[in-house]
Amino acid sequence: MSSNTTLQERPRVNMFFATALLILVLLCLVCATWLKGKSKDQTLLPPGPPPLPFIGNIHQVKHRELLLSLQQFQEKYGPIFTVYFGSQPSVMLCGYDMVKEALIDHKDVFSGRGRRPLVESVIKGYGIIDSNGERWKQMRRFALTTLRNFGMGKRSIEQRIQEEAQFLVEEFSKTEGKSFDPTFLLGCSISNIICSIVFGKRFSYNDEHFLSLLKNITGALRFMNSGWGMIFYYFHRLLRHLPGPHQKGIRYLTDVKAFVQERVDESLDTLNADSTRHFIDCFLVKMQQDQQNPASEFHNKNLVASSMNLFFAGTETTSTTLRYGFLALLKYPEIQAKIQDEIERVIGDRCPSAEDRTKMPYTEAVIYEIQRFSDIIPTGVPHATTEDVSFRGYTIPKGTEVFPLLTTVLNDPKQFPQPGLFSPDRFLDDKGALKKYAAFMPFSAGRRMCPGEGLARMELFLFLTTILQNFTLTTVVSREDLDLSPECSSAGHLPRCYKMSVVPRH
Ligand code: HEM
């Protein structure tokens, strides 16, 4: 009986050993290939913490303390080092000198875009932010000229911002001195400016479609910044096809895409080439003009992706900066009072305009310091090398991901002494005129530098002055208890949640 059982089990045991042996051989092969690749990389790439197969350095990088981990690597390996997120190397650049040398002195070779897997799953390399080569050049040039106001109908971008700032004043008035979290209202108003530019239409702050658009945008950004978002970033090739929380992240983006496509279809039905109303109209006219040009990148996929890019890049960034700014002004009421003095001297009771900026250096200095201090995109957006490049004694192969760590530039003590201090005066000279610094790069630098800079600066100025012309911001929390450090130190910086109230000035 027992010898019978043994005879029956023998093939199963053999099968087990054969499978185990096969797995072992495969693992050895994978490790050998990986080690070969790694030793080849190591002779080329900047130094960095030793990576493990498959996971790279993920075990040494804490999601909620990503920047702290990177800072520790910087202390150990210097201002240029390599980190493996999964099996792919990423080169980190730290401090003004290093970032400038790459993005400005070698601007072409560092102008490629690194991976953004969640977005890639939905917009597949179309549009401005995630494209490369000729497509990127055409899309970027078009966005830049359109955002500079060419061919966008009768209302200038400035008027669109002024109008929205007045709507925000109305909404703030409705709070009647009660304390509130400004996140929602600021998000609505900044998003409406992009709606006005891209679709030619603003929405009321309780419009169902608008609210679901905002929900999807913040949902997608939150996912990208979450722990699972990082896991998806590392292992997207595998996870993309499996169920899990990342499918929700993908769904947020798919919903925004459908919303934008609907607006494109509506615009096409009512298009008048002689009287374009907004970004989509301008793009549609260019599509018609280029119909016979096979090299043209002006087609529906690039239109939808570019419009989505403007929403994602232009909504959270500016509203987060304003929200951070309001918090800083609550903590430093004397700075708020100085801006109000300048508003009274230069603007008085009329509507603030972009022209006022040149006459208001103090307010401009405060906005610069808010941007430097809030440091909202600390890791920068990933770049990639467009060809093999010799840089600082290393050879970085074509297609390598490169992170210009903007936080290390905005907080570079050689450029900004005592960087942890919120001090608008650092942007003023002895005569009270605005002082500019090459190292002030919240919008990054070089070929990929933010094309929305002009728009964002105008928004920050017009919103801040319009609000402080009408209200004084106050809080019941003592200033010592207002914490300006970011909520989480990951790829994006957000201010901690707070409530404020607004006291009408007139
Ligand atoms: C305070 C507000 C803003 C900040 C701090 C900011 C910052 C940045 C940064 C750091 C980048 C990455 C540049 C690089 O790859 O090195 C970027 C790219 C970009 N931003 Fe902004 N941005 C802001 C507002 C806007 C606005 C209002 C728009 C347009 C509506 C916009 C559109 C874009 C686009 C399209 C890109 C991609 C450029 C490319 O890949 O060529 N941004 N921005």
PDB file of C-alpha atoms in Angstrom, residues 22 25 68 80 123 167 191 198-199 209 239 247 296 299 312 317 319 378 413 415 465-466 471 479 483:
ATOM      1  CA  LEU A  22      13.315  26.070 -14.015  1.00  0.00           C
ATOM      2  CA  VAL A  25      17.506  29.027 -13.661  1.00  0.00           C
ATOM      3  CA  LEU A  68      13.865  63.621   2.906  1.00  0.00           C
ATOM      4  CA  ILE A  80      24.072  64.560  -9.005  1.00  0.00           C
ATOM      5  CA  ILE A 123      -3.546  60.197 -23.450  1.00  0.00           C
ATOM      6  CA  PHE A 167     -17.062  86.413  -8.827  1.00  0.00           C
ATOM      7  CA  SER A 191     -10.434  76.363 -12.923  1.00  0.00           C
ATOM      8  CA  VAL A 198     -10.180  76.540 -23.401  1.00  0.00           C
ATOM      9  CA  PHE A 199     -14.010  76.397 -23.883  1.00  0.00           C
ATOM     10  CA  HIS A 209     -20.753  69.172 -14.732  1.00  0.00           C
ATOM     11  CA  LEU A 239      -0.341  46.792 -12.944  1.00  0.00           C
ATOM     12  CA  GLN A 247      -8.048  51.773 -12.231  1.00  0.00           C
ATOM     13  CA  SER A 296       0.956  68.346 -39.218  1.00  0.00           C
ATOM     14  CA  HIS A 299      -5.627  66.494 -35.118  1.00  0.00           C
ATOM     15  CA  PHE A 312      -4.265  69.715 -15.152  1.00  0.00           C
ATOM     16  CA  THR A 317      -0.844  74.769  -9.407  1.00  0.00           C
ATOM     17  CA  SER A 319      -4.928  77.615  -6.711  1.00  0.00           C
ATOM     18  CA  PRO A 378       9.494  70.077  -5.366  1.00  0.00           C
ATOM     19  CA  PRO A 413      21.239  78.496   0.668  1.00  0.00           C
ATOM     20  CA  GLN A 415      21.144  81.661  -3.640  1.00  0.00           C
ATOM     21  CA  THR A 465      -4.912  92.314  -5.115  1.00  0.00           C
ATOM     22  CA  THR A 466      -8.655  92.024  -5.803  1.00  0.00           C
ATOM     23  CA  PHE A 471     -11.206  92.121   2.432  1.00  0.00           C
ATOM     24  CA  ARG A 479      -0.018  82.996  14.573  1.00  0.00           C
ATOM     25  CA  ASP A 483       2.088  75.884  10.474  1.00  0.00           C
TER      26      ASP A 483
END
